[in-house]
Coordinates of N, CA and C in Angstrom, one line a residue:
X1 N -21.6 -13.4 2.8 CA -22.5 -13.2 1.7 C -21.6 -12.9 0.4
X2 N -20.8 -11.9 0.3 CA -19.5 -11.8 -0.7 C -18.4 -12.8 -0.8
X3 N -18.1 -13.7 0.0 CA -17.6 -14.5 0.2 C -17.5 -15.3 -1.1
X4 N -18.9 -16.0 -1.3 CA -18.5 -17.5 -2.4 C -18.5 -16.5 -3.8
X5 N -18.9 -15.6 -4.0 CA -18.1 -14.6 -5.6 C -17.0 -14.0 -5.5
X6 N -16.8 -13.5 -4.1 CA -15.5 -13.3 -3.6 C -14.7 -14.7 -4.3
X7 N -14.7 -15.7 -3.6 CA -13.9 -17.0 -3.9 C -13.8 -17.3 -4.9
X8 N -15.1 -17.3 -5.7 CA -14.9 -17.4 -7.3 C -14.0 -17.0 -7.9
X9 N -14.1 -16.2 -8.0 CA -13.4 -14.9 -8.9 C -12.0 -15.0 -8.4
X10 N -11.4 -14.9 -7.3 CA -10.1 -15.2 -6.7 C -9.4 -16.6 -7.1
X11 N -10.3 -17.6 -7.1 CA -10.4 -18.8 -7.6 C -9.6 -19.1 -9.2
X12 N -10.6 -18.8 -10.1 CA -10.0 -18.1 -11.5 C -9.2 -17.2 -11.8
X13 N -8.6 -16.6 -11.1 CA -6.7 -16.0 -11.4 C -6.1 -17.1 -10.8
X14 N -6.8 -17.6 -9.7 CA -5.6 -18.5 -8.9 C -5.0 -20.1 -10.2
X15 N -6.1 -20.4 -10.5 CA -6.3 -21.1 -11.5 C -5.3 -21.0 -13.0
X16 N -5.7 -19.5 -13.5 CA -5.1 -19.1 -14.4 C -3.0 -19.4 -13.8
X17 N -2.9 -19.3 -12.9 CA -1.7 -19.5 -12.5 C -1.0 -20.3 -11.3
X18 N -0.6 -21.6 -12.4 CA -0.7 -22.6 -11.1 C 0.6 -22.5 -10.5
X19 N 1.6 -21.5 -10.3 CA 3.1 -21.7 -9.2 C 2.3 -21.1 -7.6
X20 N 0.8 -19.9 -8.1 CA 0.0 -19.2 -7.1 C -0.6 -20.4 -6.4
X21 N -1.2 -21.1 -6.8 CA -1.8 -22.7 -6.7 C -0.7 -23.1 -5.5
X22 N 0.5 -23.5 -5.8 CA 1.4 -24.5 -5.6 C 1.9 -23.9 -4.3
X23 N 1.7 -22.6 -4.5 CA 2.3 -21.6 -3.1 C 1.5 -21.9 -1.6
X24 N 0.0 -21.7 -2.4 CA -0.8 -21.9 -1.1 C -1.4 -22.9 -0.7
X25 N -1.2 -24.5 -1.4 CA -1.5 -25.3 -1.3 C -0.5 -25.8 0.4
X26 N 0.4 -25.0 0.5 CA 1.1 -25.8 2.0 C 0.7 -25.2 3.1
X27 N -0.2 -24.1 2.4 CA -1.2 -23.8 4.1 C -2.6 -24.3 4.0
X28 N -2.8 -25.2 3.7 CA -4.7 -25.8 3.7 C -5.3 -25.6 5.0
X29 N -6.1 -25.8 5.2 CA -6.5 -25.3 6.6 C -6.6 -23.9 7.0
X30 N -6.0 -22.8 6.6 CA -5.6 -22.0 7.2 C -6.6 -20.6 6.8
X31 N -7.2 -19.7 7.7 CA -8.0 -18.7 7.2 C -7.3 -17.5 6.8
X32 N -7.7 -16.3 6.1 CA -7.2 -15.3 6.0 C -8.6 -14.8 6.2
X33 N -8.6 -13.3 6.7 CA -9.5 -12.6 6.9 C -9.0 -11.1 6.1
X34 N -9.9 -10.7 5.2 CA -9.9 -9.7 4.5 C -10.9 -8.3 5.0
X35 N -10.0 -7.3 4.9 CA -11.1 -6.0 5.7 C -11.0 -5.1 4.8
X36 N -11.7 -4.4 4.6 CA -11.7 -2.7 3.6 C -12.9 -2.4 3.6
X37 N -12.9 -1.5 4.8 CA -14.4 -1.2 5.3 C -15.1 -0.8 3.9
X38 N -16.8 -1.1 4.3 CA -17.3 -1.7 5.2 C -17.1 -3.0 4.9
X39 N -16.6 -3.8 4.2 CA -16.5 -4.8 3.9 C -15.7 -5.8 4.5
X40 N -15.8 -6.6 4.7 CA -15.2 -8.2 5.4 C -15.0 -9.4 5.1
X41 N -13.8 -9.8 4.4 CA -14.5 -11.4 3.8 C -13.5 -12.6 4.6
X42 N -13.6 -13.5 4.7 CA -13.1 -14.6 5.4 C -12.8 -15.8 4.4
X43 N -11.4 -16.6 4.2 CA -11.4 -17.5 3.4 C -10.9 -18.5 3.7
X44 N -10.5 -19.7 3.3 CA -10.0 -20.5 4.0 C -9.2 -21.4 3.2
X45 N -7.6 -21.7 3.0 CA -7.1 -22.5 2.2 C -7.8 -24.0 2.1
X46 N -8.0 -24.3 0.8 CA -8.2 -25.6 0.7 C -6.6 -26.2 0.4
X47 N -6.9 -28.0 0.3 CA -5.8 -28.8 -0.5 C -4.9 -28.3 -1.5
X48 N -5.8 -27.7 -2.7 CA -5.5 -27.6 -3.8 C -5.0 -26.0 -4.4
X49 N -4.9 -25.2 -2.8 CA -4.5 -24.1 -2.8 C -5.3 -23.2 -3.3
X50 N -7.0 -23.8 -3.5 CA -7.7 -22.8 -3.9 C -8.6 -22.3 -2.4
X51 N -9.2 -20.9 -2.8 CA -9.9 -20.4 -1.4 C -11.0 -21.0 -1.3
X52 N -11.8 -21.2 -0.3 CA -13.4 -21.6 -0.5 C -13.7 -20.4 0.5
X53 N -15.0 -19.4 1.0 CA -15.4 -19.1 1.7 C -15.7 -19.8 3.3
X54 N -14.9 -19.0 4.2 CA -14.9 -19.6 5.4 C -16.6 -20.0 6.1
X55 N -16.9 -21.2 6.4 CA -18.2 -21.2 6.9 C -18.4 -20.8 8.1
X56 N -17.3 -20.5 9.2 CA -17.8 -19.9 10.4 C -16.7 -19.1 10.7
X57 N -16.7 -18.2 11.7 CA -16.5 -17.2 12.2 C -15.0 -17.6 13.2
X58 N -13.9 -18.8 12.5 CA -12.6 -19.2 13.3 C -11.8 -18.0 13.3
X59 N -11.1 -17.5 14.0 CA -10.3 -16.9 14.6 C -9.0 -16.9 13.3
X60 N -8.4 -15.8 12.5 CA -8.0 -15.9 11.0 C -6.3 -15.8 11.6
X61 N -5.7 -16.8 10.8 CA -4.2 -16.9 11.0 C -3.2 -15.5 10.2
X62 N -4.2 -15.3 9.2 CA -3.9 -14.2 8.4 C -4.9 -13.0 8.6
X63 N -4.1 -11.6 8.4 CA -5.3 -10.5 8.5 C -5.1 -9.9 7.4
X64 N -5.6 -9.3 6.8 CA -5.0 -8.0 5.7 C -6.2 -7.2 5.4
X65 N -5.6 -6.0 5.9 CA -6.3 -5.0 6.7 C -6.0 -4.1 5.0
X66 N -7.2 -3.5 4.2 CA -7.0 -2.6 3.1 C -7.0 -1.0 3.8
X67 N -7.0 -0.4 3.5 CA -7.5 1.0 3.4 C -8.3 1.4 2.5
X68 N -9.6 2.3 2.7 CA -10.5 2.1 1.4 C -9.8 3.2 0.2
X69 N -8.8 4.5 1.1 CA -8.2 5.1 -0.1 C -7.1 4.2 -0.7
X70 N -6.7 3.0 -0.2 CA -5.3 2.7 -0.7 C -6.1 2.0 -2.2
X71 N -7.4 1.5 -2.4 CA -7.6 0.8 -3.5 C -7.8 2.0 -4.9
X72 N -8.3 3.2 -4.5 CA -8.1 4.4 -5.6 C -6.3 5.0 -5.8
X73 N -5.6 4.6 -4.4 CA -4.0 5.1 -4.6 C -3.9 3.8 -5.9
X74 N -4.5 2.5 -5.6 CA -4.1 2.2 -6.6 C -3.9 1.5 -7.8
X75 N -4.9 2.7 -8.5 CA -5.8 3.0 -9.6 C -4.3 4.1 -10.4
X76 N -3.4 4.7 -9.4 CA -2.7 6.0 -9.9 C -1.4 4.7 -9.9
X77 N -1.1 4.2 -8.7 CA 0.2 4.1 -8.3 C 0.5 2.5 -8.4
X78 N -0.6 1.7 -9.2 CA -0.4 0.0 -9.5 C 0.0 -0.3 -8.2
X79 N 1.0 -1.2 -8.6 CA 1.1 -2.8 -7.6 C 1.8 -1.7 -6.1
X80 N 2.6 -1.2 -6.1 CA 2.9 -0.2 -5.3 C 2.5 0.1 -4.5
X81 N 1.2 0.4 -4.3 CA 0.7 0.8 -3.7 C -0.1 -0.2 -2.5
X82 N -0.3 -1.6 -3.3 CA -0.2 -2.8 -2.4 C 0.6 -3.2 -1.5
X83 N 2.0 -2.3 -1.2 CA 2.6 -2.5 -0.3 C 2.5 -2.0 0.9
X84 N 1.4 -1.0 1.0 CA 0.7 -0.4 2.3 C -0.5 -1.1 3.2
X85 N -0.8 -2.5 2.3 CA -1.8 -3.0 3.0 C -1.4 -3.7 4.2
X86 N -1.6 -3.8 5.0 CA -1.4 -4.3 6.3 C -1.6 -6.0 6.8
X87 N -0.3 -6.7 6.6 CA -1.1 -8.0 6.6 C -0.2 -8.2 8.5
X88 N -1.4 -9.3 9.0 CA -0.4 -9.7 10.0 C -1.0 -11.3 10.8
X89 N -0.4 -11.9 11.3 CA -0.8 -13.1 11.7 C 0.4 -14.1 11.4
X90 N 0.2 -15.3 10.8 CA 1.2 -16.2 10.0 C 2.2 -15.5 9.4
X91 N 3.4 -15.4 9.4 CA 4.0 -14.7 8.8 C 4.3 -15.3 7.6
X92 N 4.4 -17.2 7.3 CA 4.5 -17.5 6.1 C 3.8 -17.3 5.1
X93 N 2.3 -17.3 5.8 CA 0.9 -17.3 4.8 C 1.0 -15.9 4.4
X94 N 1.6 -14.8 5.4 CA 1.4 -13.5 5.1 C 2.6 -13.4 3.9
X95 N 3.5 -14.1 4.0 CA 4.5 -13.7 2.8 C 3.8 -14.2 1.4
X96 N 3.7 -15.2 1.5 CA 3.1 -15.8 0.3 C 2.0 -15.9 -0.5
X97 N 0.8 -14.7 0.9 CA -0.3 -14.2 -0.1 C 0.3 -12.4 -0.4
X98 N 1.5 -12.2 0.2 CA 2.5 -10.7 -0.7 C 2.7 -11.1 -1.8
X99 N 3.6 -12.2 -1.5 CA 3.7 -12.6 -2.9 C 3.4 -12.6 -4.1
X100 N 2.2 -13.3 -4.2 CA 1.2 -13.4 -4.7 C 0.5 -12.6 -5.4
X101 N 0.3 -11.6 -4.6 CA -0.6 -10.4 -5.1 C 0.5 -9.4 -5.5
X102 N 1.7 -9.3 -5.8 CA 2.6 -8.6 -6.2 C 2.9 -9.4 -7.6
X103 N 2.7 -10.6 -7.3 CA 3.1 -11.3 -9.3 C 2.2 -11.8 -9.9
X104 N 0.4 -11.6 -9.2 CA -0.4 -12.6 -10.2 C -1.1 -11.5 -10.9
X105 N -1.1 -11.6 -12.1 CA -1.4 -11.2 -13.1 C -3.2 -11.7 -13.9
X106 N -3.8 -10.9 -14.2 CA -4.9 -11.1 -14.4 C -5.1 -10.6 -16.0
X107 N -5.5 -11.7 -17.2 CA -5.2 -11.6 -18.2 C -7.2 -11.7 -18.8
X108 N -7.3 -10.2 -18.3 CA -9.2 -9.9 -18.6 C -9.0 -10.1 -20.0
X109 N -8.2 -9.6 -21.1 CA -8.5 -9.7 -22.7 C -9.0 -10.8 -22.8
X110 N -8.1 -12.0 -22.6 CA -8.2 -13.7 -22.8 C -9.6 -14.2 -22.0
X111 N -10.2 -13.6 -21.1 CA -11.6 -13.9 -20.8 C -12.6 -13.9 -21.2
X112 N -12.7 -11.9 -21.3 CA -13.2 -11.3 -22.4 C -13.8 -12.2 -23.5
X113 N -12.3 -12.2 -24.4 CA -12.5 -12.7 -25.9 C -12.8 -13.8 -25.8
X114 N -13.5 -15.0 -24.7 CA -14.1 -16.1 -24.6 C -15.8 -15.8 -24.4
X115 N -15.9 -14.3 -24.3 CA -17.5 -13.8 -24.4 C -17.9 -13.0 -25.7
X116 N -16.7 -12.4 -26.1 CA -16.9 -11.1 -27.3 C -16.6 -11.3 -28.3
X117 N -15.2 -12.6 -28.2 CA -14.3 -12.6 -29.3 C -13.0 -11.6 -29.1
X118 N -12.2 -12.2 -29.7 CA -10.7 -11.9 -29.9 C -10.8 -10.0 -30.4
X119 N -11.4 -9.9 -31.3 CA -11.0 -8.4 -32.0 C -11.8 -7.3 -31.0
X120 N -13.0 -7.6 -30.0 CA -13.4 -6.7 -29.4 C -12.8 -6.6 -28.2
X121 N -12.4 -8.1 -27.5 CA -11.5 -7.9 -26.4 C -10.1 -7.2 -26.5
X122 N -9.8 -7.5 -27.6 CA -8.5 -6.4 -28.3 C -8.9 -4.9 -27.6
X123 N -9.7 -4.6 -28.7 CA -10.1 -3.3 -28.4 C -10.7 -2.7 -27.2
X124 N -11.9 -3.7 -26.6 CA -11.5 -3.4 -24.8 C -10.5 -3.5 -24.1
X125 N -9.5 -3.8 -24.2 CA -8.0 -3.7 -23.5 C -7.4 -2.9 -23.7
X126 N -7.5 -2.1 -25.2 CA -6.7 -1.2 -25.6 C -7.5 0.0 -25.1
X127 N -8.9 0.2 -24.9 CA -9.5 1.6 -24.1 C -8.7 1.6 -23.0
X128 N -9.1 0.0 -22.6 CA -8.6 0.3 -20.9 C -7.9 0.8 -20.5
X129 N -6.7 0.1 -21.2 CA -5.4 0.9 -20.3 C -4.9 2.3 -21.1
X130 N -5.9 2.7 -22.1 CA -5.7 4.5 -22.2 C -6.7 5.1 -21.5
X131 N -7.8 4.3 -20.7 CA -8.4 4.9 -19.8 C -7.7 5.0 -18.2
X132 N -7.3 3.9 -18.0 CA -5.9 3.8 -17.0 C -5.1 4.4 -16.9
X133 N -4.7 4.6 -18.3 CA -3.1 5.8 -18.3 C -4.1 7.1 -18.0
X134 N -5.1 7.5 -18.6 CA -5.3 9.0 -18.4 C -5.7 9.2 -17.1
X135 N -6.2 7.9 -16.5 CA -6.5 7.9 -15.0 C -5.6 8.3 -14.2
X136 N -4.5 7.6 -14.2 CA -3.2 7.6 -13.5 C -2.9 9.0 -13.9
X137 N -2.6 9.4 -15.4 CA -2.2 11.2 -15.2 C -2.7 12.1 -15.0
X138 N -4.4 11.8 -15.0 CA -5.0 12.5 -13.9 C -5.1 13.2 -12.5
X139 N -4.4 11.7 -12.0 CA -4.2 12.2 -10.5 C -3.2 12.1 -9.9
X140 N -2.2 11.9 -11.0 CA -0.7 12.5 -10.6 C -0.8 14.1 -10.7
X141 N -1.8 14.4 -11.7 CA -2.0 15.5 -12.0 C -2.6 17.1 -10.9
X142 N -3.4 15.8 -10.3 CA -4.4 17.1 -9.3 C -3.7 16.5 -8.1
X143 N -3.0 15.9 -7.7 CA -2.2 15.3 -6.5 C -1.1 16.7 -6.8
X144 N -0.1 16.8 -7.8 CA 0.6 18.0 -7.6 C 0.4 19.4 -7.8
X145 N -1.0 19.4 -8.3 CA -1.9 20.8 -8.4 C -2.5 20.9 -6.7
X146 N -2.5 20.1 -6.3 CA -3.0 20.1 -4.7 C -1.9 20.5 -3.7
X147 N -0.6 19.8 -3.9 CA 0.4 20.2 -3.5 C 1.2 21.7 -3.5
X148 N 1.2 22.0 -4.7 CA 1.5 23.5 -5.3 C 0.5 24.1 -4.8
X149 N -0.3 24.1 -4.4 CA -1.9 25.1 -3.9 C -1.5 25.0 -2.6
X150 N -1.3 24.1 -1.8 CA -1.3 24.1 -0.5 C 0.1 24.8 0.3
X151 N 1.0 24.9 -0.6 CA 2.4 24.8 -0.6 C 2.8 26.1 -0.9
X152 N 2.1 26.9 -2.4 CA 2.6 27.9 -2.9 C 1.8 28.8 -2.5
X153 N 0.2 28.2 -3.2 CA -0.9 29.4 -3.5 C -1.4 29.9 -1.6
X154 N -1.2 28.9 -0.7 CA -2.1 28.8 0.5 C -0.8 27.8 1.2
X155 N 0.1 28.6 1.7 CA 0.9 28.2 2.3 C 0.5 26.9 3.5
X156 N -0.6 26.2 3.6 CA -0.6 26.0 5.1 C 0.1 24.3 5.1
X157 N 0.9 23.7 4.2 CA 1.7 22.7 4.0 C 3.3 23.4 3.8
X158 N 4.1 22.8 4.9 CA 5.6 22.8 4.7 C 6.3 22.2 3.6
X159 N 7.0 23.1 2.6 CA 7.8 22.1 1.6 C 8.8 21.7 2.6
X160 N 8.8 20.6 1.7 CA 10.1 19.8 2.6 C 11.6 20.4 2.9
X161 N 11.7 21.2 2.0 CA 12.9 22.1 2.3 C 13.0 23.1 3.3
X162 N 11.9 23.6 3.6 CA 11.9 24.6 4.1 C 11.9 23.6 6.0
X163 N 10.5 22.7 5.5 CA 11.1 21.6 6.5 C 12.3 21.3 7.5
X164 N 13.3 21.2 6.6 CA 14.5 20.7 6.5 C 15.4 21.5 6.9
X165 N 15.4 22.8 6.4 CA 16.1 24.0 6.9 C 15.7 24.4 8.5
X166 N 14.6 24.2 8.7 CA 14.1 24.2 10.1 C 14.4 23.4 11.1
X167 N 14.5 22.1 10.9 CA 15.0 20.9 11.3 C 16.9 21.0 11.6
X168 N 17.4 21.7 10.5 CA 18.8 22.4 10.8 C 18.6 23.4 11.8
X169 N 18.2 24.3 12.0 CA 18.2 25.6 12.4 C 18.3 25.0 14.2
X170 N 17.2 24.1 14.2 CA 17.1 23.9 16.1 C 17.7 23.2 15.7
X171 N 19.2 21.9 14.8 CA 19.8 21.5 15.4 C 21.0 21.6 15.9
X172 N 21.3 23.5 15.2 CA 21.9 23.9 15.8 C 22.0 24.9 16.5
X173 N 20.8 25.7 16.9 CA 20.3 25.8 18.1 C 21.0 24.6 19.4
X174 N 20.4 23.5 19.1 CA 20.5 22.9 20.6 C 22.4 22.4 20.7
X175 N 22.8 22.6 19.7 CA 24.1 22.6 19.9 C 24.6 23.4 20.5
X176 N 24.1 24.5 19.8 CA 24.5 25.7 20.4 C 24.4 26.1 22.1
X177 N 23.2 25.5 22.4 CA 22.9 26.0 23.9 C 23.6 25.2 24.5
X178 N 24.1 23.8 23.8 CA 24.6 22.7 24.6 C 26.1 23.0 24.8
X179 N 27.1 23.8 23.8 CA 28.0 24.4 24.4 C 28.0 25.5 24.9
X180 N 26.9 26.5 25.3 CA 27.0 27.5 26.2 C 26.7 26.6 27.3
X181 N 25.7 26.0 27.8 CA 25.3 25.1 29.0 C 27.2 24.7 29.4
X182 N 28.0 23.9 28.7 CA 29.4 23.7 29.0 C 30.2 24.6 29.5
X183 N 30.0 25.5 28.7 CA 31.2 26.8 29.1 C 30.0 27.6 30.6
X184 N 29.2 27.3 30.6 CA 28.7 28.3 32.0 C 29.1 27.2 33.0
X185 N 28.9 25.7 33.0 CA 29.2 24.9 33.9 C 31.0 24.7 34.2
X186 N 31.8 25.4 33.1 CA 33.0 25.6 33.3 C 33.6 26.7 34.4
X187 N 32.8 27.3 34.0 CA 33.0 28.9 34.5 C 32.7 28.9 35.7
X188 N 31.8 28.6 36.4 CA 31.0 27.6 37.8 C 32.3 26.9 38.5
X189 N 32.8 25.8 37.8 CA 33.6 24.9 38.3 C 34.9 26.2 39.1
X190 N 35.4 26.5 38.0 CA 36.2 27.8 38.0 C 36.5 28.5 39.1
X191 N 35.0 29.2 39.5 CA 34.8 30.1 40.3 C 34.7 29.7 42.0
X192 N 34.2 28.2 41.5 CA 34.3 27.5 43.1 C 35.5 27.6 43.5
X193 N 36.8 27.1 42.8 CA 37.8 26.6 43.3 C 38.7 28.3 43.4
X194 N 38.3 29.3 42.8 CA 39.1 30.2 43.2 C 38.6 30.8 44.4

């Protein structure tokens, strides 16, 4: 059902950028299956490296599995955060739709300004991304006000140091027991032979 707007729309960046085009034009045939609950879409390379909606239910050479928080992580944390999505199947198709989605660029002003005009898409672009930035320093914001609360105010998260200090402590502990263990198995040997 999301599928052929799905396609569209994927369609028109793909468009906007034909090396994207040229990439996936050498897997035609080939499905990808998209998930981020509840949602599910299926696509299917064509010839010309554009997607069409899959018409049946083939078994997907590609998977790429979202997380529904990783699409708000990356709202804070841009392209970045696209490296947590899970792809698996084809491993070429899986490189090349990384790729992809790591360098295609989507240029909304220039669309925009083919509905509004040039000076309003300006100025819609220029909110955005100071609504973007304030977004992102928002939740960089309450991301380390969450951390400090849990950490400082309400100890029930380990700082990493203290972590770490701990992590030292038993490993020398087990050193430690591991040359007492030595020296009592010495002492043992020892005692037999006298």
């Amino acid at each position: 059902m999301l599928g052929l707007p799905s396609a569209a729309l994927i369609n028109h960046l793909l468009k906007a950028a034909p090396w994207a085009l040229a990439r996936l034009a050498p897997h035609a045939g080939k499905t990808i299956a998209v998930r981020c609950a509840p949602v599910a879409l299926r696509f299917t390379v064509d010839a010309s490296g554009e997607l069409r909606a899959a018409e049946s239910e083939p078994s997907a050479d590609v998977s790429v599995a979202i997380n529904p928080t990783l699409l708000m992580r990356m709202l804070a944390d841009g392209r970045g955060a696209l490296n947590e999505a899970a792809l698996s199947g084809d491993t070429a198709l899986a490189q090349t739709l990384a790729y992809i989605a790591q360098n295609l660029n989507w240029d909304y002003e220039e669309d925009l300004s083919k509905v509004v005009g040039d000076i309003a898409a300006n100025r819609f672009g220029s909110t955005a991304r100071e609504i973007g930035a304030w977004a992102k320093g928002s939740a960089n914001s309450f991301l380390q006000m969450s951390k400090d609360f849990w950490t400082e105010e309400r100890p029930t998260l380990a700082k990493s140091e203290d972590v770490a200090a701990f992590i030292a402590s038993v490993d020398e502990l087990r050193d430690a027991a591991a040359r007492l263990e030595k020296r009592i198995e010495r002492i043992e040997n020892n005692a037999r032979r006298s």
